[in-house]
Every structure is written in C-alpha cells, then in structure tokens.
mmCIF file of C-alpha atoms in Angstrom:
data_model
loop_
_atom_site.group_PDB
_atom_site.id
_atom_site.type_symbol
_atom_site.label_atom_id
_atom_site.label_comp_id
_atom_site.label_asym_id
_atom_site.label_seq_id
_atom_site.Cartn_x
_atom_site.Cartn_y
_atom_site.Cartn_z
ATOM 1 C CA MET Z 249 -30.876 12.675 -44.041
ATOM 2 C CA HIS Z 250 -29.363 15.743 -42.475
ATOM 3 C CA ARG Z 251 -26.259 14.854 -40.455
ATOM 4 C CA ARG Z 252 -27.551 16.407 -37.223
ATOM 5 C CA SER Z 253 -30.896 14.610 -37.589
ATOM 6 C CA PHE Z 254 -29.092 11.326 -38.175
ATOM 7 C CA HIS Z 255 -26.999 11.901 -35.016
ATOM 8 C CA ARG Z 256 -30.098 12.503 -32.917
ATOM 9 C CA LEU Z 257 -31.839 9.464 -34.393
ATOM 10 C CA SER Z 258 -28.822 7.277 -33.661
ATOM 11 C CA LEU Z 259 -28.770 8.350 -30.024
ATOM 12 C CA GLY Z 260 -32.499 7.757 -29.693
ATOM 13 C CA VAL Z 261 -32.298 4.255 -31.189
ATOM 14 C CA ALA Z 262 -29.344 3.332 -28.962
ATOM 15 C CA ALA Z 263 -31.114 4.544 -25.842
ATOM 16 C CA ALA Z 264 -34.383 2.867 -26.751
ATOM 17 C CA GLY Z 265 -32.646 -0.392 -27.549
ATOM 18 C CA LEU Z 266 -31.036 -0.452 -24.116
ATOM 19 C CA GLY Z 267 -34.240 0.486 -22.290
ATOM 20 C CA ARG Z 268 -32.753 3.775 -21.118
ATOM 21 C CA PRO Z 269 -34.135 7.297 -21.020
ATOM 22 C CA SER Z 270 -33.238 9.578 -23.904
ATOM 23 C CA TRP Z 271 -30.062 11.316 -22.844
ATOM 24 C CA ALA Z 272 -30.847 15.016 -22.594
ATOM 25 C CA GLN Z 273 -28.023 17.412 -23.482
ATOM 26 C CA ALA Z 274 -26.189 14.561 -25.216
ATOM 27 C CA ASP Z 275 -24.216 17.040 -27.311
ATOM 28 C CA ARG Z 276 -22.675 18.605 -24.167
ATOM 29 C CA PRO Z 277 -19.814 17.101 -22.126
ATOM 30 C CA LEU Z 278 -20.883 15.720 -18.749
ATOM 31 C CA PRO Z 279 -18.688 16.957 -15.874
ATOM 32 C CA MET Z 280 -17.531 14.458 -13.247
ATOM 33 C CA VAL Z 281 -16.238 16.434 -10.267
ATOM 34 C CA VAL Z 282 -13.442 14.805 -8.232
ATOM 35 C CA GLY Z 283 -12.211 16.183 -4.923
ATOM 36 C CA TYR Z 284 -8.539 15.408 -5.498
ATOM 37 C CA SER Z 285 -5.808 16.560 -7.854
ATOM 38 C CA ALA Z 286 -4.842 14.864 -11.109
ATOM 39 C CA GLY Z 287 -2.620 11.805 -10.815
ATOM 40 C CA GLY Z 288 -4.032 10.347 -7.585
ATOM 41 C CA SER Z 289 -6.071 7.187 -7.208
ATOM 42 C CA ALA Z 290 -9.448 8.983 -7.228
ATOM 43 C CA ASP Z 291 -8.483 10.795 -10.432
ATOM 44 C CA LEU Z 292 -7.330 7.523 -12.016
ATOM 45 C CA ILE Z 293 -10.641 5.866 -11.132
ATOM 46 C CA ALA Z 294 -12.650 8.803 -12.467
ATOM 47 C CA ARG Z 295 -10.850 8.862 -15.815
ATOM 48 C CA ALA Z 296 -10.858 5.108 -16.360
ATOM 49 C CA VAL Z 297 -14.490 4.581 -15.384
ATOM 50 C CA GLY Z 298 -15.683 7.884 -16.834
ATOM 51 C CA ALA Z 299 -14.481 6.974 -20.314
ATOM 52 C CA GLU Z 300 -16.425 3.689 -20.385
ATOM 53 C CA PHE Z 301 -19.445 5.153 -18.604
ATOM 54 C CA GLY Z 302 -19.567 7.965 -21.157
ATOM 55 C CA LYS Z 303 -19.677 5.519 -24.067
ATOM 56 C CA ARG Z 304 -22.767 3.924 -22.585
ATOM 57 C CA ILE Z 305 -24.691 7.140 -22.076
ATOM 58 C CA GLN Z 306 -23.618 8.607 -25.423
ATOM 59 C CA ARG Z 307 -21.857 11.567 -23.766
ATOM 60 C CA GLN Z 308 -18.272 12.617 -23.245
ATOM 61 C CA VAL Z 309 -17.418 12.631 -19.538
ATOM 62 C CA ILE Z 310 -14.988 15.376 -18.514
ATOM 63 C CA VAL Z 311 -13.167 14.946 -15.211
ATOM 64 C CA GLU Z 312 -12.980 18.188 -13.226
ATOM 65 C CA ASN Z 313 -10.496 18.177 -10.346
ATOM 66 C CA ALA Z 314 -11.579 20.387 -7.436
ATOM 67 C CA ALA Z 315 -8.934 19.542 -4.847
ATOM 68 C CA GLY Z 316 -9.054 20.825 -1.289
ATOM 69 C CA ALA Z 317 -10.499 20.250 2.176
ATOM 70 C CA SER Z 318 -10.451 16.464 1.742
ATOM 71 C CA GLY Z 319 -13.062 16.564 -0.993
ATOM 72 C CA MET Z 320 -15.280 19.248 0.482
ATOM 73 C CA LEU Z 321 -14.508 21.812 -2.216
ATOM 74 C CA ALA Z 322 -15.768 19.341 -4.791
ATOM 75 C CA VAL Z 323 -18.913 18.693 -2.739
ATOM 76 C CA GLN Z 324 -19.617 22.413 -2.540
ATOM 77 C CA LYS Z 325 -19.052 22.780 -6.269
ATOM 78 C CA VAL Z 326 -21.541 20.018 -7.074
ATOM 79 C CA LEU Z 327 -24.144 21.335 -4.634
ATOM 80 C CA GLY Z 328 -23.856 24.696 -6.362
ATOM 81 C CA GLN Z 329 -25.007 23.196 -9.667
ATOM 82 C CA PRO Z 330 -28.633 22.651 -10.770
ATOM 83 C CA ALA Z 331 -30.273 19.486 -9.421
ATOM 84 C CA ASP Z 332 -30.832 18.079 -12.899
ATOM 85 C CA GLY Z 333 -28.344 15.187 -13.040
ATOM 86 C CA HIS Z 334 -26.006 16.939 -15.456
ATOM 87 C CA THR Z 335 -23.132 17.149 -12.972
ATOM 88 C CA LEU Z 336 -21.674 13.934 -11.540
ATOM 89 C CA TYR Z 337 -19.774 13.706 -8.259
ATOM 90 C CA LEU Z 338 -17.174 11.030 -7.616
ATOM 91 C CA GLY Z 339 -16.710 10.935 -3.865
ATOM 92 C CA GLY Z 340 -16.060 8.501 -1.104
ATOM 93 C CA THR Z 341 -14.783 7.837 2.338
ATOM 94 C CA ASP Z 342 -13.153 11.147 3.183
ATOM 95 C CA THR Z 343 -16.168 13.207 2.240
ATOM 96 C CA VAL Z 344 -18.306 11.202 4.658
ATOM 97 C CA VAL Z 345 -15.745 11.541 7.450
ATOM 98 C CA VAL Z 346 -14.777 15.203 7.051
ATOM 99 C CA PRO Z 347 -18.138 16.638 8.229
ATOM 100 C CA MET Z 348 -17.794 14.469 11.343
ATOM 101 C CA VAL Z 349 -14.381 15.863 12.271
ATOM 102 C CA ASN Z 350 -15.136 19.424 11.174
ATOM 103 C CA PRO Z 351 -18.794 20.428 11.700
ATOM 104 C CA LYS Z 352 -18.407 23.626 9.670
ATOM 105 C CA PHE Z 353 -18.935 21.419 6.607
ATOM 106 C CA LYS Z 354 -22.671 20.773 6.432
ATOM 107 C CA VAL Z 355 -23.325 17.748 4.216
ATOM 108 C CA ASP Z 356 -26.276 15.402 4.642
ATOM 109 C CA TRP Z 357 -25.873 12.489 2.259
ATOM 110 C CA ASP Z 358 -29.503 11.362 2.460
ATOM 111 C CA ARG Z 359 -30.748 14.870 1.813
ATOM 112 C CA ASP Z 360 -28.193 16.231 -0.650
ATOM 113 C CA PHE Z 361 -27.269 13.326 -2.935
ATOM 114 C CA VAL Z 362 -28.664 10.434 -4.942
ATOM 115 C CA ALA Z 363 -26.341 7.433 -4.973
ATOM 116 C CA ILE Z 364 -25.746 6.027 -8.467
ATOM 117 C CA GLY Z 365 -23.402 3.229 -7.396
ATOM 118 C CA ARG Z 366 -20.122 2.215 -5.813
ATOM 119 C CA LEU Z 367 -17.148 1.854 -8.127
ATOM 120 C CA THR Z 368 -14.118 0.640 -6.234
ATOM 121 C CA THR Z 369 -12.399 -0.087 -2.954
ATOM 122 C CA VAL Z 370 -8.755 0.539 -2.093
ATOM 123 C CA PRO Z 371 -7.335 -1.262 0.946
ATOM 124 C CA MET Z 372 -5.154 0.459 3.492
ATOM 125 C CA VAL Z 373 -2.222 -1.443 4.958
ATOM 126 C CA PHE Z 374 -0.737 -1.172 8.437
ATOM 127 C CA ALA Z 375 2.961 -1.470 7.676
ATOM 128 C CA VAL Z 376 6.245 -1.623 9.580
ATOM 129 C CA PRO Z 377 9.880 -1.537 8.442
ATOM 130 C CA ALA Z 378 11.088 -4.727 6.769
ATOM 131 C CA GLY Z 379 13.332 -5.599 9.708
ATOM 132 C CA SER Z 380 10.546 -5.404 12.284
ATOM 133 C CA LYS Z 381 10.255 -8.405 14.592
ATOM 134 C CA TYR Z 382 6.453 -8.409 14.251
ATOM 135 C CA GLY Z 383 4.973 -10.791 11.702
ATOM 136 C CA ASN Z 384 1.342 -9.721 11.987
ATOM 137 C CA LEU Z 385 -0.873 -7.228 13.785
ATOM 138 C CA ALA Z 386 -1.842 -9.674 16.528
ATOM 139 C CA GLU Z 387 1.811 -10.032 17.585
ATOM 140 C CA LEU Z 388 2.224 -6.257 17.686
ATOM 141 C CA ILE Z 389 -0.952 -5.746 19.693
ATOM 142 C CA ARG Z 390 0.095 -8.325 22.312
ATOM 143 C CA ARG Z 391 3.398 -6.522 22.715
ATOM 144 C CA LEU Z 392 1.752 -3.111 23.003
ATOM 145 C CA GLN Z 393 -0.780 -4.391 25.500
ATOM 146 C CA ALA Z 394 2.133 -5.468 27.686
ATOM 147 C CA GLY Z 395 3.277 -1.838 27.848
ATOM 148 C CA GLY Z 396 5.017 0.921 25.937
ATOM 149 C CA ALA Z 397 2.302 1.645 23.379
ATOM 150 C CA GLU Z 398 2.579 5.375 24.005
ATOM 151 C CA ASN Z 399 6.130 5.243 22.635
ATOM 152 C CA PHE Z 400 5.136 3.351 19.487
ATOM 153 C CA THR Z 401 4.507 5.763 16.623
ATOM 154 C CA TYR Z 402 2.374 5.396 13.506
ATOM 155 C CA ALA Z 403 2.303 7.877 10.638
ATOM 156 C CA THR Z 404 -0.680 8.940 8.522
ATOM 157 C CA PRO Z 405 -1.307 11.684 5.935
ATOM 158 C CA GLY Z 406 -3.043 13.828 8.543
ATOM 159 C CA ILE Z 407 -5.608 14.252 11.309
ATOM 160 C CA GLY Z 408 -9.074 13.057 10.344
ATOM 161 C CA THR Z 409 -7.928 11.020 7.339
ATOM 162 C CA MET Z 410 -9.106 7.455 6.946
ATOM 163 C CA GLN Z 411 -5.584 6.306 7.761
ATOM 164 C CA HIS Z 412 -5.887 8.150 11.075
ATOM 165 C CA LEU Z 413 -9.235 6.481 11.723
ATOM 166 C CA TYR Z 414 -7.690 3.071 11.007
ATOM 167 C CA GLY Z 415 -5.009 3.673 13.636
ATOM 168 C CA ALA Z 416 -7.600 5.023 16.075
ATOM 169 C CA LEU Z 417 -9.719 1.911 15.505
ATOM 170 C CA ILE Z 418 -6.770 -0.303 16.430
ATOM 171 C CA ASN Z 419 -6.160 1.765 19.561
ATOM 172 C CA LYS Z 420 -9.828 1.586 20.529
ATOM 173 C CA GLN Z 421 -10.392 -2.123 19.968
ATOM 174 C CA ALA Z 422 -7.044 -3.255 21.379
ATOM 175 C CA ARG Z 423 -7.183 -0.779 24.288
ATOM 176 C CA VAL Z 424 -3.739 0.626 23.555
ATOM 177 C CA GLN Z 425 -2.526 4.157 22.795
ATOM 178 C CA MET Z 426 -0.103 4.193 19.883
ATOM 179 C CA GLN Z 427 1.180 7.708 19.212
ATOM 180 C CA HIS Z 428 -0.224 9.270 16.043
ATOM 181 C CA ILE Z 429 2.236 11.204 13.862
ATOM 182 C CA PRO Z 430 0.255 13.246 11.325
ATOM 183 C CA TYR Z 431 2.035 14.304 8.137
ATOM 184 C CA ARG Z 432 0.904 16.955 5.673
ATOM 185 C CA GLY Z 433 -0.016 14.433 2.989
ATOM 186 C CA GLY Z 434 1.381 10.979 2.326
ATOM 187 C CA ALA Z 435 4.287 11.481 -0.083
ATOM 188 C CA GLN Z 436 7.073 11.216 2.493
ATOM 189 C CA ILE Z 437 5.582 8.634 4.840
ATOM 190 C CA ALA Z 438 6.781 5.442 3.125
ATOM 191 C CA ASN Z 439 10.341 6.765 2.862
ATOM 192 C CA ASP Z 440 10.353 7.723 6.544
ATOM 193 C CA LEU Z 441 9.030 4.266 7.419
ATOM 194 C CA VAL Z 442 11.845 2.636 5.444
ATOM 195 C CA GLY Z 443 14.272 4.902 7.305
ATOM 196 C CA GLN Z 444 12.684 3.888 10.639
ATOM 197 C CA GLN Z 445 11.866 7.464 11.573
ATOM 198 C CA VAL Z 446 8.449 6.107 12.574
ATOM 199 C CA ASP Z 447 7.614 2.656 13.950
ATOM 200 C CA ALA Z 448 4.670 2.051 11.628
ATOM 201 C CA ALA Z 449 2.605 3.737 8.952
ATOM 202 C CA ILE Z 450 -0.828 3.364 7.453
ATOM 203 C CA LEU Z 451 -0.678 3.571 3.673
ATOM 204 C CA VAL Z 452 -3.058 3.016 0.792
ATOM 205 C CA LEU Z 453 -2.151 -0.164 -1.056
ATOM 206 C CA SER Z 454 -1.208 1.658 -4.262
ATOM 207 C CA THR Z 455 1.408 3.659 -2.317
ATOM 208 C CA ALA Z 456 2.660 0.699 -0.314
ATOM 209 C CA MET Z 457 2.974 -1.879 -3.122
ATOM 210 C CA PRO Z 458 6.304 -0.731 -4.634
ATOM 211 C CA PHE Z 459 7.910 -0.766 -1.176
ATOM 212 C CA LEU Z 460 6.344 -4.137 -0.331
ATOM 213 C CA LYS Z 461 7.517 -5.682 -3.599
ATOM 214 C CA GLU Z 462 11.047 -4.434 -2.980
ATOM 215 C CA GLY Z 463 10.990 -5.897 0.547
ATOM 216 C CA ARG Z 464 11.600 -2.503 2.165
ATOM 217 C CA ILE Z 465 8.481 -2.583 4.359
ATOM 218 C CA LYS Z 466 6.196 -5.304 5.705
ATOM 219 C CA ALA Z 467 2.374 -5.306 5.895
ATOM 220 C CA LEU Z 468 0.800 -6.534 9.138
ATOM 221 C CA SER Z 469 -2.879 -5.945 8.295
ATOM 222 C CA VAL Z 470 -5.227 -4.754 5.543
ATOM 223 C CA SER Z 471 -8.358 -2.724 6.139
ATOM 224 C CA ASP Z 472 -10.698 -4.166 3.514
ATOM 225 C CA THR Z 473 -13.573 -6.636 3.813
ATOM 226 C CA ALA Z 474 -11.496 -9.349 2.097
ATOM 227 C CA ARG Z 475 -7.845 -10.274 1.862
ATOM 228 C CA VAL Z 476 -5.902 -8.538 -0.884
ATOM 229 C CA PRO Z 477 -5.046 -10.869 -3.809
ATOM 230 C CA ALA Z 478 -1.584 -9.317 -4.069
ATOM 231 C CA LEU Z 479 -0.976 -9.967 -0.330
ATOM 232 C CA PRO Z 480 -2.826 -13.219 0.365
ATOM 233 C CA GLN Z 481 -0.850 -13.976 3.527
ATOM 234 C CA VAL Z 482 -1.746 -10.680 5.221
ATOM 235 C CA ARG Z 483 -4.834 -10.888 7.404
ATOM 236 C CA ARG Z 484 -7.638 -8.372 7.099
ATOM 237 C CA ILE Z 485 -8.497 -6.406 10.221
ATOM 238 C CA GLY Z 486 -11.774 -8.300 10.724
ATOM 239 C CA GLU Z 487 -9.845 -11.548 11.210
ATOM 240 C CA GLU Z 488 -8.025 -10.284 14.291
ATOM 241 C CA GLU Z 489 -9.277 -11.071 17.782
ATOM 242 C CA GLY Z 490 -11.454 -8.241 19.015
ATOM 243 C CA PHE Z 491 -12.046 -6.861 15.505
ATOM 244 C CA ALA Z 492 -14.601 -9.350 14.144
ATOM 245 C CA GLY Z 493 -16.870 -7.841 11.503
ATOM 246 C CA LEU Z 494 -14.903 -4.597 11.240
ATOM 247 C CA ALA Z 495 -13.495 -3.193 8.010
ATOM 248 C CA LEU Z 496 -12.482 0.253 6.810
ATOM 249 C CA PRO Z 497 -12.101 0.112 3.051
ATOM 250 C CA LEU Z 498 -11.433 3.292 1.158
ATOM 251 C CA TRP Z 499 -14.185 3.430 -1.441
ATOM 252 C CA GLN Z 500 -15.377 5.613 -4.282
ATOM 253 C CA GLY Z 501 -18.977 6.097 -5.380
ATOM 254 C CA LEU Z 502 -20.796 8.033 -8.069
ATOM 255 C CA PHE Z 503 -23.478 10.522 -7.005
ATOM 256 C CA VAL Z 504 -25.746 13.206 -8.406
ATOM 257 C CA ARG Z 505 -27.638 15.929 -6.605
ATOM 258 C CA SER Z 506 -30.969 15.160 -5.030
ATOM 259 C CA GLY Z 507 -33.730 16.269 -7.359
ATOM 260 C CA THR Z 508 -32.245 14.472 -10.359
ATOM 261 C CA PRO Z 509 -35.040 12.791 -12.368
ATOM 262 C CA ALA Z 510 -35.407 9.170 -11.268
ATOM 263 C CA ALA Z 511 -35.308 7.834 -14.837
ATOM 264 C CA LEU Z 512 -32.004 9.594 -15.509
ATOM 265 C CA ALA Z 513 -30.460 8.313 -12.254
ATOM 266 C CA ALA Z 514 -31.622 4.764 -13.074
ATOM 267 C CA GLY Z 515 -30.081 5.026 -16.534
ATOM 268 C CA TYR Z 516 -26.805 6.209 -15.039
ATOM 269 C CA GLU Z 517 -26.869 3.254 -12.649
ATOM 270 C CA ARG Z 518 -27.315 0.736 -15.479
ATOM 271 C CA ALA Z 519 -24.560 2.346 -17.532
ATOM 272 C CA LEU Z 520 -22.198 2.358 -14.552
ATOM 273 C CA MET Z 521 -22.784 -1.312 -13.768
ATOM 274 C CA GLU Z 522 -22.115 -2.211 -17.418
ATOM 275 C CA ALA Z 523 -18.874 -0.233 -17.432
ATOM 276 C CA LEU Z 524 -17.660 -1.808 -14.182
ATOM 277 C CA ALA Z 525 -18.248 -5.295 -15.588
ATOM 278 C CA LEU Z 526 -15.612 -4.826 -18.306
ATOM 279 C CA PRO Z 527 -12.633 -7.170 -17.718
ATOM 280 C CA ASP Z 528 -10.127 -4.743 -19.254
ATOM 281 C CA LEU Z 529 -11.247 -1.941 -16.946
ATOM 282 C CA ARG Z 530 -11.028 -4.196 -13.907
ATOM 283 C CA ALA Z 531 -7.542 -5.357 -14.861
ATOM 284 C CA LYS Z 532 -6.324 -1.820 -15.511
ATOM 285 C CA LEU Z 533 -7.409 -0.617 -12.076
ATOM 286 C CA LEU Z 534 -6.164 -3.737 -10.284
ATOM 287 C CA GLU Z 535 -2.659 -3.020 -11.607
ATOM 288 C CA SER Z 536 -2.756 0.116 -9.439
ATOM 289 C CA GLY Z 537 -4.030 -1.701 -6.342
ATOM 290 C CA ILE Z 538 -7.633 -0.655 -6.933
ATOM 291 C CA THR Z 539 -10.394 -3.281 -6.772
ATOM 292 C CA VAL Z 540 -13.573 -2.801 -8.788
ATOM 293 C CA ALA Z 541 -16.338 -3.468 -6.253
ATOM 294 C CA PRO Z 542 -19.712 -2.538 -7.775
ATOM 295 C CA MET Z 543 -22.786 -1.716 -5.735
ATOM 296 C CA LYS Z 544 -26.021 -0.350 -7.122
ATOM 297 C CA GLY Z 545 -27.378 2.896 -5.722
ATOM 298 C CA ALA Z 546 -29.670 1.499 -3.024
ATOM 299 C CA GLU Z 547 -26.991 -0.895 -1.786
ATOM 300 C CA LEU Z 548 -24.410 1.893 -1.735
ATOM 301 C CA ARG Z 549 -26.704 4.078 0.346
ATOM 302 C CA GLY Z 550 -27.007 1.303 2.926
ATOM 303 C CA PHE Z 551 -23.255 0.698 2.827
ATOM 304 C CA VAL Z 552 -22.528 4.396 3.419
ATOM 305 C CA ALA Z 553 -24.930 4.459 6.367
ATOM 306 C CA ALA Z 554 -23.318 1.399 7.963
ATOM 307 C CA GLN Z 555 -19.778 2.683 7.428
ATOM 308 C CA ALA Z 556 -20.721 6.137 8.681
ATOM 309 C CA ALA Z 557 -21.802 4.593 11.991
ATOM 310 C CA VAL Z 558 -18.346 2.975 12.323
ATOM 311 C CA TYR Z 559 -16.582 6.236 11.428
ATOM 312 C CA ARG Z 560 -18.693 8.223 13.905
ATOM 313 C CA ASP Z 561 -17.925 5.812 16.731
ATOM 314 C CA ILE Z 562 -14.170 6.052 16.068
ATOM 315 C CA VAL Z 563 -14.240 9.847 15.756
ATOM 316 C CA GLN Z 564 -16.176 10.281 18.988
ATOM 317 C CA SER Z 565 -14.156 7.705 20.950
ATOM 318 C CA ALA Z 566 -10.812 9.166 19.861
ATOM 319 C CA LYS Z 567 -12.071 12.785 20.023
ATOM 320 C CA ILE Z 568 -10.756 13.468 16.520
ATOM 321 C CA SER Z 569 -11.264 17.035 15.343
ATOM 322 C CA THR Z 570 -9.787 19.284 12.662
ATOM 323 C CA GLU Z 571 -11.562 22.466 13.778
#
C-alpha cells in the first residue's frame, strides 16, 4: 500500500474507532492562539494540554503567542480566521473582563465563539509581608472597618486585571476602601511586598508559591472555589463573612469561532476531556500551581455567563475603566 494511502487509512480507522469525525486537514498543524507571551502560565497550559490534545485528534498543535491588550490581540487574530474550526483559541478570565473595562474591544462570547471546554483554574492569593500581624483576611477586614483603610495599600499587575477585581471585590463586600497600587505587570510586586513597600498584594499562586514556601510572605485568602491543596489552612474568599458563594478563579478555556461544524467541535470536546484526564498532565500542571478543572463546552458557557455577571458588578461598582 502506498505510504500516503496507509497514513490516511490509519487516521480514518483511529477516528472511526473513537466515534469521532474524520479530522479534516490532518496533515496541517493546528494553531492554538494564546494571548500571552511564552513562559507564562497560559503558555505553559497551552503547550502541556496542546501536546496531549493533538495526539487525540491526530494533528500537531502549534502554540502561537499573540501577546498584548490582555488577550485582545489574540481574540482579534482568531476572529480574523475562517470560521471552520481550524484555529483554536485558548482564552480565559482577562478576555471576558477587558471588554467590560474598555468598550472599544467588541467581543460577544455567545455570538463570536463556541466553547470547547474549560482546562484549568489558577487561584489568586491575597498576601501580606511575613511579619504582618494579620493571620487571615477576616482579621484584616475588621481592622480596616475600624478605620484607616484608605492608607492600606494593595498592589496588582494593573488596572482592570483580575487581581484588581479581587481587591475591588473585597472593598465592595467589606465596605472599605483599600488603596489600589497598579503596577505595569507583576514581576516586581512580590519583591516589593517582601520589602514592605506595599501593605498587601494580590498574586497568582504560581508567582506567590516560592515566596510562601520561603516564609517571606503570608497568604490571607485564596480566590478559588475550593481551598488550595498546597495551602490548606488558608480560607477561600467564599468562606469569609459577607462573601458567601463568591469566587474569582483565574481560568482558561478552549474555544473556536462560531460557525465551526458541530461534529468537529464535539470531537474536539471529547479529545480535550480525554487529555485533561491524564494523571501525568494533571501532576505536571499542579507543580506550577495550576489545577486541572475540566468542564465540557455547555457547562463552560454557563460558567462564563455566571462569572461575567460577577465581574460586571465589580467593574460597575468600582467604576473600573482603562479607556
């Protein structure tokens, strides 16, 4: 049998055996567009998951980094491609929030994208210097409610980031006014927190963990829907009085453009769920503070809608804008 014919037959048998559609353009790499530069958590997730996902759809997945505008450049790149399912978009929290804080970005998730599934969540931590007298967020809030909140500073990577929204949520629910100190990115924040140049900081867990392990900072709260296994003693925000039911996990999902054939999207969903079930993949990501948290496409769409309502309320209450 001719080699090329054998290759095509092998792909067809594999797809048929798994109850999937035949993978069109299987001889071409499949781009997965990521809105952040190489080396960050989103890039790590894309490369780790993309490799296993690609094995299951019989295609090589190529990560394309399109950094800028908190993911919006990547969104625009994907929306500029044909609506045929042959460009993937790995996006998440920031690209839902950014259009809320800067209306010049016109993205309608229900109209523009088909959700394939959620991949991961990454908790944020509200942290203070190691020598702080506060043992948890409740103690800090009681002190701030007694006065002086306007002189208490918290640092984030910038206006309109999820870290900013987390701080604004605390202000809103606790009825205090901590002073927001926006940085241009997060690289320097942990060091400035250790040096007590700010009173607190909101950091992603992967950034905070080395400092927490060394005892140089202390976590008062985590933003996720569950406690973090690496920090079992630290309460999640939803456990605090006045915050019941609230959570702000950073999350990443896989999407394709609306118009993608339903059979292809369903096949992608099955392949993604299989990849995310791999113990080695889960362990690899957990080492970096990233929790595999699968959701199928329909569930992810509902999750995004519910979270978007929380984001919108915070943005409007705090009058957050990057225009």
